[in-house]
Every structure is written in C-alpha cells, then in structure tokens.
PDB file of N, CA, C and O in Angstrom:
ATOM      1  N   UNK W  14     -26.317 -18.858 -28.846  1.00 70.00           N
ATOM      2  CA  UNK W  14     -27.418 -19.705 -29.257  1.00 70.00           C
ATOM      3  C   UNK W  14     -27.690 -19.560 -30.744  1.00 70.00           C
ATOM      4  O   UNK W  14     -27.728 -20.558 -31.465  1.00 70.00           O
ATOM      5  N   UNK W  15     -27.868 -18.399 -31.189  1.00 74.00           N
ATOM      6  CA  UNK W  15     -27.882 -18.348 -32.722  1.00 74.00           C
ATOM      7  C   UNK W  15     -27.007 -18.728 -33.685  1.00 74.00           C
ATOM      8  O   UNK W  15     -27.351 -19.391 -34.664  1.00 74.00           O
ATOM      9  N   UNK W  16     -25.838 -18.337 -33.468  1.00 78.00           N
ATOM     10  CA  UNK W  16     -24.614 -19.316 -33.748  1.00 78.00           C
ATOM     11  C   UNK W  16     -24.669 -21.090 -33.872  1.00 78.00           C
ATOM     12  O   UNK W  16     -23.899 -21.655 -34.649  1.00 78.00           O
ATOM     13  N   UNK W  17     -25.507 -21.759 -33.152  1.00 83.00           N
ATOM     14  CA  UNK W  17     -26.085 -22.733 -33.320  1.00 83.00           C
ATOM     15  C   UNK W  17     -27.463 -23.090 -34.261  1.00 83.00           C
ATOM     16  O   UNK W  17     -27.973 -23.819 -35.113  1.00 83.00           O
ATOM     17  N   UNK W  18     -27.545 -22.429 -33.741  1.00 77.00           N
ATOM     18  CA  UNK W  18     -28.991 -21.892 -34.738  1.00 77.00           C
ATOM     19  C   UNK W  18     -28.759 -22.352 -36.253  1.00 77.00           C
ATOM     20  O   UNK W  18     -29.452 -23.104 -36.938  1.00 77.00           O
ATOM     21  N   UNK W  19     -27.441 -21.598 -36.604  1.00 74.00           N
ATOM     22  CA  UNK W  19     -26.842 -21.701 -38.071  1.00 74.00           C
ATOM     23  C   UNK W  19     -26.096 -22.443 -38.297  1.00 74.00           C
ATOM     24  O   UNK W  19     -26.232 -23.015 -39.379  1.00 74.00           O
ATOM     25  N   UNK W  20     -25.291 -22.713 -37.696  1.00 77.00           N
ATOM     26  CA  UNK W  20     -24.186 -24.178 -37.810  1.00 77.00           C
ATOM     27  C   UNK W  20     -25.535 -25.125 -38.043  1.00 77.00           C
ATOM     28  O   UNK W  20     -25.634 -25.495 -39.213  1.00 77.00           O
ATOM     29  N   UNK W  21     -26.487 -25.544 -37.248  1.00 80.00           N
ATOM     30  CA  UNK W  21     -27.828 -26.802 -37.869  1.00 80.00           C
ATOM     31  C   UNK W  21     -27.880 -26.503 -39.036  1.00 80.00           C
ATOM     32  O   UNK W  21     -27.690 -27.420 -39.835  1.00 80.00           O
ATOM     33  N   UNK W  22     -28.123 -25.275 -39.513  1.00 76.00           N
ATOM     34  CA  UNK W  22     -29.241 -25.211 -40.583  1.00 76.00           C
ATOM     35  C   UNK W  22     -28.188 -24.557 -41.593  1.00 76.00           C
ATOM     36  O   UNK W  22     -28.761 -23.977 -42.515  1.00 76.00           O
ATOM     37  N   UNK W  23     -27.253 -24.523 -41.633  1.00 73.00           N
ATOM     38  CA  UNK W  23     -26.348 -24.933 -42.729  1.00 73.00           C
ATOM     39  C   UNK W  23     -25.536 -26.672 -42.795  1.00 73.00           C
ATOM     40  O   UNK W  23     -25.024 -27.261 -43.747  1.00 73.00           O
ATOM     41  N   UNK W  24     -25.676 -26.993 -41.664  1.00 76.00           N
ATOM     42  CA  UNK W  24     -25.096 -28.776 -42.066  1.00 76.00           C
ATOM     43  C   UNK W  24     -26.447 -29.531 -42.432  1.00 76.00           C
ATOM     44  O   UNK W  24     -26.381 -30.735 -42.679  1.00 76.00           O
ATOM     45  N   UNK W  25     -27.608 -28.903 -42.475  1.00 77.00           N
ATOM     46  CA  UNK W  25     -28.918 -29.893 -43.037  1.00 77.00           C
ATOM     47  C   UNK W  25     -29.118 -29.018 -44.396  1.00 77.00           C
ATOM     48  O   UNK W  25     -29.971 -29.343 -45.221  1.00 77.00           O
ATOM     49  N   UNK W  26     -28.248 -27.849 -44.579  1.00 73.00           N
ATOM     50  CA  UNK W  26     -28.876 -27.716 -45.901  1.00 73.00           C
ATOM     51  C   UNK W  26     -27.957 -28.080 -46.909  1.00 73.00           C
ATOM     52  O   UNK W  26     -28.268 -28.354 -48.068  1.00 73.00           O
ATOM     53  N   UNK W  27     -26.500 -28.076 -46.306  1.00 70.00           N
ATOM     54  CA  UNK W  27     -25.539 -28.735 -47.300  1.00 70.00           C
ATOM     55  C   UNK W  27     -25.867 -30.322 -47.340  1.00 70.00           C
ATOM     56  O   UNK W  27     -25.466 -31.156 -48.152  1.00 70.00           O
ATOM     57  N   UNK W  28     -26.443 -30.435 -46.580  1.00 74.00           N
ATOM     58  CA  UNK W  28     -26.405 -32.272 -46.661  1.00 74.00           C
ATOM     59  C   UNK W  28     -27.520 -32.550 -47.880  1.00 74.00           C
ATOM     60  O   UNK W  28     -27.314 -33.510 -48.623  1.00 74.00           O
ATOM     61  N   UNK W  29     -28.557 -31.814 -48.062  1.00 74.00           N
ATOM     62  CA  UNK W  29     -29.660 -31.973 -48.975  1.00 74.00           C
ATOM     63  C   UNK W  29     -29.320 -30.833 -50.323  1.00 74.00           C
ATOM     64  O   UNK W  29     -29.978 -30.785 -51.362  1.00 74.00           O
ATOM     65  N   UNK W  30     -28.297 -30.087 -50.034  1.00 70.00           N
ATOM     66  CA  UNK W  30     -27.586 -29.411 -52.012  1.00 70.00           C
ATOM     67  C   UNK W  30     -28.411 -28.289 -51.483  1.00 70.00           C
ATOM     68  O   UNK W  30     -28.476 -27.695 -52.559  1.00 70.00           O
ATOM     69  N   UNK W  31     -28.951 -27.687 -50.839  1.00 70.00           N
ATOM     70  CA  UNK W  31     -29.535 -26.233 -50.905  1.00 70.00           C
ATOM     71  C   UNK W  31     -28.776 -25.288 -49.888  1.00 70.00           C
ATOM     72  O   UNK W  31     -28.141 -25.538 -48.864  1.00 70.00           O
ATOM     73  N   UNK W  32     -29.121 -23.939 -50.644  1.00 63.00           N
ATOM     74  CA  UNK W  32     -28.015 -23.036 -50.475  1.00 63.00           C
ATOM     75  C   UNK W  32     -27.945 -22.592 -48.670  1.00 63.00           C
ATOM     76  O   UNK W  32     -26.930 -22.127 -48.151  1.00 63.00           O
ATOM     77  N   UNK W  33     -29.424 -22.897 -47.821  1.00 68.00           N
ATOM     78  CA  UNK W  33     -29.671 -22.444 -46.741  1.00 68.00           C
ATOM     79  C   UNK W  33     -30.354 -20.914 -46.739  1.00 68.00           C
ATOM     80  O   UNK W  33     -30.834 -20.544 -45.668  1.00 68.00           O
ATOM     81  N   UNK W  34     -30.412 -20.150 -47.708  1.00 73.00           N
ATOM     82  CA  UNK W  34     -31.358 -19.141 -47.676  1.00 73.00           C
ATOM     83  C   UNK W  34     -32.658 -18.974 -47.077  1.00 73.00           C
ATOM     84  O   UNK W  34     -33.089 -18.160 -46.260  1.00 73.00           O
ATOM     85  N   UNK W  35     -33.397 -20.365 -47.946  1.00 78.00           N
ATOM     86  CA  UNK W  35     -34.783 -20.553 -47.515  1.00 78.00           C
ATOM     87  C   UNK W  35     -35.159 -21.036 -45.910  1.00 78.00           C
ATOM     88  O   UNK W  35     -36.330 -21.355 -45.703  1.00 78.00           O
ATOM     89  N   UNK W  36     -34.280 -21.090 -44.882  1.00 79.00           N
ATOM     90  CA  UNK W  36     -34.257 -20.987 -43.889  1.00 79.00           C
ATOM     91  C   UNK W  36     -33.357 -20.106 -43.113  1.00 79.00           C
ATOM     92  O   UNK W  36     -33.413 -20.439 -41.929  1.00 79.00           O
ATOM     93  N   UNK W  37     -32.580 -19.152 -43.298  1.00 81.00           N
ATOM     94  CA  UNK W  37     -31.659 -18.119 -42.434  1.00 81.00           C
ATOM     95  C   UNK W  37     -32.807 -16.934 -42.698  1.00 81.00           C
ATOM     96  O   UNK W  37     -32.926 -16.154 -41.753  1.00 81.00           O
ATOM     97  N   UNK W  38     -33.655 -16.696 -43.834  1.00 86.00           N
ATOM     98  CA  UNK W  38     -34.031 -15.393 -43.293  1.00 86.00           C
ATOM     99  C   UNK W  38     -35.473 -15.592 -42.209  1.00 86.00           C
ATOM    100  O   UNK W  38     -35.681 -14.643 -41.454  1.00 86.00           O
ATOM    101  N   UNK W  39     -36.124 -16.399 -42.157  1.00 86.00           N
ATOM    102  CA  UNK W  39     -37.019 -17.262 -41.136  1.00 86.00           C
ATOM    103  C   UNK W  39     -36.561 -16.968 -39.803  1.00 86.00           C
ATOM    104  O   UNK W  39     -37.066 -16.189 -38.994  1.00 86.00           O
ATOM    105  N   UNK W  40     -35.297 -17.862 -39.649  1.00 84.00           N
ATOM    106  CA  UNK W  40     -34.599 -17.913 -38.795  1.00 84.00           C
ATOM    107  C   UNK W  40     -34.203 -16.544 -38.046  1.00 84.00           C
ATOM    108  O   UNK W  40     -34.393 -16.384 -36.840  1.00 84.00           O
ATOM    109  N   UNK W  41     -33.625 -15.564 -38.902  1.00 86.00           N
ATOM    110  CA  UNK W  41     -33.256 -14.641 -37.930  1.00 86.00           C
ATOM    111  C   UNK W  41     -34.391 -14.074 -37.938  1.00 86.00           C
ATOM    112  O   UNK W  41     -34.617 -14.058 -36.728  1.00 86.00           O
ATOM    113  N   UNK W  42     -35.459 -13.494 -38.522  1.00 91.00           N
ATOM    114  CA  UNK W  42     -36.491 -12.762 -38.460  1.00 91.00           C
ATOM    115  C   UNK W  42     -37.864 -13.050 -37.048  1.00 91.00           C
ATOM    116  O   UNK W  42     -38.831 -12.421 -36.618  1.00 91.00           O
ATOM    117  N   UNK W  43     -37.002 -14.708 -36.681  1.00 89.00           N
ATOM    118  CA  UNK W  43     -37.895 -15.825 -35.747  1.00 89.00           C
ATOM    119  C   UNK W  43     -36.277 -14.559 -34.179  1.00 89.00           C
ATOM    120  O   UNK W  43     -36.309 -14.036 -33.065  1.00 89.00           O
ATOM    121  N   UNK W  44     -35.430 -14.754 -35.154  1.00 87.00           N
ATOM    122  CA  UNK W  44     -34.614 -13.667 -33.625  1.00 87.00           C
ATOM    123  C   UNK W  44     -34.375 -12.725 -33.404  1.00 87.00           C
ATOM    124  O   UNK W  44     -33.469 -12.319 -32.676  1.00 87.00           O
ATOM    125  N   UNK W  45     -35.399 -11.962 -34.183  1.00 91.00           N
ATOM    126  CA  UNK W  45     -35.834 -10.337 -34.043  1.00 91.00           C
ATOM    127  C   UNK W  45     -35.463  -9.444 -34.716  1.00 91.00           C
ATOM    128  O   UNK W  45     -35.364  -8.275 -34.342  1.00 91.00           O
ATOM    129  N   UNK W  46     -35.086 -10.075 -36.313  1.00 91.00           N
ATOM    130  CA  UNK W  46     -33.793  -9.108 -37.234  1.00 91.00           C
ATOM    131  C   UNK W  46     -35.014  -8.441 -37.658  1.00 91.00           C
ATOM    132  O   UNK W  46     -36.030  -9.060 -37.342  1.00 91.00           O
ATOM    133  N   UNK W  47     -35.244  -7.099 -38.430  1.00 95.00           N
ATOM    134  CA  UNK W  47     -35.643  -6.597 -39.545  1.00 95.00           C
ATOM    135  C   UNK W  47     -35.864  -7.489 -40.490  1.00 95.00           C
ATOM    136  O   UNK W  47     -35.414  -8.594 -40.185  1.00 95.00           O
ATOM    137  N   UNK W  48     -36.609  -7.421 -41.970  1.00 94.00           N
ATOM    138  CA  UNK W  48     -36.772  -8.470 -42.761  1.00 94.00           C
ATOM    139  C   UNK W  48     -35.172  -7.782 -43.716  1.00 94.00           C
ATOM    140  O   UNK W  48     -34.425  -8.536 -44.339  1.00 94.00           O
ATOM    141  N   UNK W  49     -34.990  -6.511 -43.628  1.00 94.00           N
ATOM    142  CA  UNK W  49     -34.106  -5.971 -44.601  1.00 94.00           C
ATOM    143  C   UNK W  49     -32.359  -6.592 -43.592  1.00 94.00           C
ATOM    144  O   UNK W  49     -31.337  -7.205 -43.900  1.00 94.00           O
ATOM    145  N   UNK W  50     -32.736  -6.168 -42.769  1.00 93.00           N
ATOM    146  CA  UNK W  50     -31.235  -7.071 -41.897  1.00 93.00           C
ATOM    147  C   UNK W  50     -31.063  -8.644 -42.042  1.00 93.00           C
ATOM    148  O   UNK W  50     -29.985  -9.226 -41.930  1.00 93.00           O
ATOM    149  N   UNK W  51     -32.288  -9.246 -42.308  1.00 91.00           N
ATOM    150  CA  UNK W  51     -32.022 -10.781 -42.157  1.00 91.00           C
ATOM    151  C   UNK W  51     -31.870 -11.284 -44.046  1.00 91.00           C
ATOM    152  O   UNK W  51     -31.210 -12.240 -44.455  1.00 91.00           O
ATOM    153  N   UNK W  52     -32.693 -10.308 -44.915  1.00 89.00           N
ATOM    154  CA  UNK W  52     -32.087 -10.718 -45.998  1.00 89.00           C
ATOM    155  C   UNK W  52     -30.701 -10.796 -46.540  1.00 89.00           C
ATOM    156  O   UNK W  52     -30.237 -11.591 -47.358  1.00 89.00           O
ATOM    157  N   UNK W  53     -29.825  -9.255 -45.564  1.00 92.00           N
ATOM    158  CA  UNK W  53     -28.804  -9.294 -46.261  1.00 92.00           C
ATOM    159  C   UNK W  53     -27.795  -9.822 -45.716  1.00 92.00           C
ATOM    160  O   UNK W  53     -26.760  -9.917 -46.375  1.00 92.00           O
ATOM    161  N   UNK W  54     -27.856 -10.317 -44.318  1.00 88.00           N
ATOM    162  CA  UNK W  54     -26.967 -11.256 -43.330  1.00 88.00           C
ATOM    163  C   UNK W  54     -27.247 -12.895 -44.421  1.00 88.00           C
ATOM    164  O   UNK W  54     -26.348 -13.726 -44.550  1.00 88.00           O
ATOM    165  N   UNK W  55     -28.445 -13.028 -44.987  1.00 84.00           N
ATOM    166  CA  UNK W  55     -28.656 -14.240 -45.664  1.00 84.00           C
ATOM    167  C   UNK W  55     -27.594 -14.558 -46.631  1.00 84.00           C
ATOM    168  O   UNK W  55     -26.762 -15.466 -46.640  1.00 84.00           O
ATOM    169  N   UNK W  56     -27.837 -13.542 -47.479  1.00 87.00           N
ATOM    170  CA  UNK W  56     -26.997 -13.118 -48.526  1.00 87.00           C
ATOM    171  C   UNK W  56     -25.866 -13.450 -48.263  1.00 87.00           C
ATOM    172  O   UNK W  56     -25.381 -14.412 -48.859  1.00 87.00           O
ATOM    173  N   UNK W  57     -25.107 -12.732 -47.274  1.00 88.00           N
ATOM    174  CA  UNK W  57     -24.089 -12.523 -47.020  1.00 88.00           C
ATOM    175  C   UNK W  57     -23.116 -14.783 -46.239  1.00 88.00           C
ATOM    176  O   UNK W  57     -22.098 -15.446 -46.436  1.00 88.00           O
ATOM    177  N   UNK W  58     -24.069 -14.856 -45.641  1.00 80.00           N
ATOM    178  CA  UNK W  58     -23.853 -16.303 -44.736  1.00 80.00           C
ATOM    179  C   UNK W  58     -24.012 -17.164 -46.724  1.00 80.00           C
ATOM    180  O   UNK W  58     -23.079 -17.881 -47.084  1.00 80.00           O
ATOM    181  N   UNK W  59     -24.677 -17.035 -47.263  1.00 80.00           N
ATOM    182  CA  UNK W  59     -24.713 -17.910 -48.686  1.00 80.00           C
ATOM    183  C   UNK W  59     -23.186 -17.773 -48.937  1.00 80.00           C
ATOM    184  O   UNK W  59     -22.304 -18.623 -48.822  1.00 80.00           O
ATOM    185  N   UNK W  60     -23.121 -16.575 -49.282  1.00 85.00           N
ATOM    186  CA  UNK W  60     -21.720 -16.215 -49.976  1.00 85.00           C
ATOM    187  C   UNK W  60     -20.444 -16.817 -49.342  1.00 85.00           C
ATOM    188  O   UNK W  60     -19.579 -17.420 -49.977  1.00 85.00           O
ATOM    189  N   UNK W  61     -20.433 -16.527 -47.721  1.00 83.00           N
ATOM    190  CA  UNK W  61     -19.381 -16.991 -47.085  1.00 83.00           C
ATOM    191  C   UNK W  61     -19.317 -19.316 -47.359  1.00 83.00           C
ATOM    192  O   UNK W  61     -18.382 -20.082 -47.596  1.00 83.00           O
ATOM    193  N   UNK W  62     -20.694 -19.518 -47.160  1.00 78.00           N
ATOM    194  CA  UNK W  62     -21.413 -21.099 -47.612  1.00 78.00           C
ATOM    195  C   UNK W  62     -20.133 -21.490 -49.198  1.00 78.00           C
ATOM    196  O   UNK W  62     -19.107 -22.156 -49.338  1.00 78.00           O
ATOM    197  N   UNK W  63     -20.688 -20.927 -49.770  1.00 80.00           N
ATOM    198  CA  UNK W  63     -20.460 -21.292 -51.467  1.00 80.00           C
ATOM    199  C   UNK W  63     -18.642 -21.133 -51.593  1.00 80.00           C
ATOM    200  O   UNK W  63     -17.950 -22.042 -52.052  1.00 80.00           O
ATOM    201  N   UNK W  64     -18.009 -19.661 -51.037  1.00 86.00           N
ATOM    202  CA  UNK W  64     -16.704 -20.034 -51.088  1.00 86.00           C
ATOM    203  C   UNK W  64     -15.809 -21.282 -50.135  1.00 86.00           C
ATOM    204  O   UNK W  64     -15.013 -22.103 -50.591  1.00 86.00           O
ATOM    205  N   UNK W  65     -16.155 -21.141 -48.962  1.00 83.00           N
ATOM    206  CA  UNK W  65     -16.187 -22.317 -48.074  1.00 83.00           C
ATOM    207  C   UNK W  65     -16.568 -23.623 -48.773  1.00 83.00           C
ATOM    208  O   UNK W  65     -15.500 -24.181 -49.025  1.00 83.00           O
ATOM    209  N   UNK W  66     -17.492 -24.303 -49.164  1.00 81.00           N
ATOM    210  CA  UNK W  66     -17.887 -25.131 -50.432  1.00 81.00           C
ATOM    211  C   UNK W  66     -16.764 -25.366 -51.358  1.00 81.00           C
ATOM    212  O   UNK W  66     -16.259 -26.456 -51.626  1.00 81.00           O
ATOM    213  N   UNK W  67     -16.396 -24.049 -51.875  1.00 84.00           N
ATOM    214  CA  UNK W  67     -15.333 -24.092 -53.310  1.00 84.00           C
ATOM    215  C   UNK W  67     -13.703 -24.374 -52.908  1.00 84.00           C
ATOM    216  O   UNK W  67     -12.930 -25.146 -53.476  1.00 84.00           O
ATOM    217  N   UNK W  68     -13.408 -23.400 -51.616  1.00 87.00           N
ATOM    218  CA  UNK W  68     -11.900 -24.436 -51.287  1.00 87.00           C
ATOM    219  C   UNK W  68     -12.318 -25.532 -50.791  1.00 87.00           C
ATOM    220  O   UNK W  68     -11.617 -26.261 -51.492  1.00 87.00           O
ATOM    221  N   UNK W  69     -12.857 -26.198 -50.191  1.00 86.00           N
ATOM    222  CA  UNK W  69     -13.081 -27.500 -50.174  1.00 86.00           C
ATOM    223  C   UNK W  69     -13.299 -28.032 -51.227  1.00 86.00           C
ATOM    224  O   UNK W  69     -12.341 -28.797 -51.344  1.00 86.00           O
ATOM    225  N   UNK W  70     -13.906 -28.147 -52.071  1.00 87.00           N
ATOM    226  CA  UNK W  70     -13.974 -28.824 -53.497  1.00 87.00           C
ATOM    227  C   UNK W  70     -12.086 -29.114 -54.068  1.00 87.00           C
ATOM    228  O   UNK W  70     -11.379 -30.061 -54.414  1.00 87.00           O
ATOM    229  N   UNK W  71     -11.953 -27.461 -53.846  1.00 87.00           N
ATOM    230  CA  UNK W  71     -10.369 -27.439 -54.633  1.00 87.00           C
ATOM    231  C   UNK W  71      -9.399 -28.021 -54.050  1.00 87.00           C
ATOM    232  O   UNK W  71      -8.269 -28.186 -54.509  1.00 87.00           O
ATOM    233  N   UNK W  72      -9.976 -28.489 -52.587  1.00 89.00           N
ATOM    234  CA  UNK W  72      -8.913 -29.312 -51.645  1.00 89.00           C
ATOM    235  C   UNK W  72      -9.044 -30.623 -52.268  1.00 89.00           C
ATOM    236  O   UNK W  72      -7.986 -31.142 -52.623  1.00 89.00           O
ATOM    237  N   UNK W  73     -10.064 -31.229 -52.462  1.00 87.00           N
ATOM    238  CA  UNK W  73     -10.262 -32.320 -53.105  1.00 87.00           C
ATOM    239  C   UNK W  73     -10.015 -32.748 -54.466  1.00 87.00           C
ATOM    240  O   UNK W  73      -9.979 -33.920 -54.839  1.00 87.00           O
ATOM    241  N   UNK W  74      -9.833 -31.629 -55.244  1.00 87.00           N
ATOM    242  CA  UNK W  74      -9.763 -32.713 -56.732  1.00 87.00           C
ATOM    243  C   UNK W  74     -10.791 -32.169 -57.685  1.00 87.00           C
ATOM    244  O   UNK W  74     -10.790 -32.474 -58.878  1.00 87.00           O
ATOM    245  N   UNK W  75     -11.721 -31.311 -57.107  1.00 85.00           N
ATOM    246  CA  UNK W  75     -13.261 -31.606 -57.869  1.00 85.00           C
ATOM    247  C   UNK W  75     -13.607 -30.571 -58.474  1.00 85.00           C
ATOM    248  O   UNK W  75     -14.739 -30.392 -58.924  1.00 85.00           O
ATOM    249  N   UNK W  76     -12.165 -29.350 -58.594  1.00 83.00           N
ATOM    250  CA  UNK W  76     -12.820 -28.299 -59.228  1.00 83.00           C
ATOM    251  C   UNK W  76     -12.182 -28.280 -60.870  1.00 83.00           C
ATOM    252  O   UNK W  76     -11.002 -27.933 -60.933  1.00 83.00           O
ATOM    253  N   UNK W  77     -12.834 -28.608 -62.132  1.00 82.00           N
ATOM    254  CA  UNK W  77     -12.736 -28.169 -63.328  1.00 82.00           C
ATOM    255  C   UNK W  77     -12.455 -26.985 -63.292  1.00 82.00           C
ATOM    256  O   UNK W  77     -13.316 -26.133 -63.069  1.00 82.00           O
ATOM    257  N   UNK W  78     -10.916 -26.634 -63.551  1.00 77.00           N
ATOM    258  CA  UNK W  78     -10.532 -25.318 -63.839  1.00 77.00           C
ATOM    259  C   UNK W  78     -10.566 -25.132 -65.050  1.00 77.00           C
ATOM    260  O   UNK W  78     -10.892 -23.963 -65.255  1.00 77.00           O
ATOM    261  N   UNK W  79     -10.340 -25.871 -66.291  1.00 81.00           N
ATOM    262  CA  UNK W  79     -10.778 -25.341 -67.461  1.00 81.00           C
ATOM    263  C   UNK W  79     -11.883 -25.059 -67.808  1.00 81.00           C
ATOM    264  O   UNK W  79     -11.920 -24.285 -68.765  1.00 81.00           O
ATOM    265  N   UNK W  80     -12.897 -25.405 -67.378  1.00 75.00           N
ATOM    266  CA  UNK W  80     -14.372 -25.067 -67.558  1.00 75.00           C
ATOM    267  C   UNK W  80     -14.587 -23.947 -67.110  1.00 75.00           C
ATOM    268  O   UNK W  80     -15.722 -23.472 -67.154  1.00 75.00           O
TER     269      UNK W  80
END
C-alpha cells in the first residue's frame, strides 16, 4: 500500500516540477515513520527522483553537456 502511496505522489509531483519532498515526509510520518526516518527516506526517494529524471532527460536529447 505505501508503495502506492509514492508512485501517486511522485507522478503528481513530477507532473507540477516539484521535487515530492513536501509530501513524502507527511506521508510516511501519516505511516508511522519517526520524523528522523521519514526525513531521510525523503531525501533519499528525491535523490533516486532527480537521477531517474536525468537518464531520462539524457534518453531524450535534453541534457546540455557542455553547460
């Protein structure tokens, strides 16, 4: 179920450009994490977000490597 949980609320936060932070630590803290466990699972789900994000970009065309 939580696994769902996050698949939503990372395809509504990529759809609107935000990173999903401001809802995963809510979220798990709403499924019983610690506030110190759900910040750094946050952290951690961003990071996995943004590279995921970046080969896709690089699959496409869209990453400025000279920049």
């Amino acid at each position: 179920m939580s696994i769902l949980i996050f698949v939503v609320i990372s395809s509504l936060a990529s759809l609107v450009g935000l990173g999903g932070g401001v809802f995963y630590v809510p979220a798990l803290i709403f499924l019983g994490y610690s506030f110190n466990e759900a910040s750094t699972l946050s952290l951690f789900l961003i990071v996995v977000t943004g590279i995921s994000a970046s080969l896709r970009f690089r699959r496409g065309g869209l990453v400025d490597w000279k920049m």
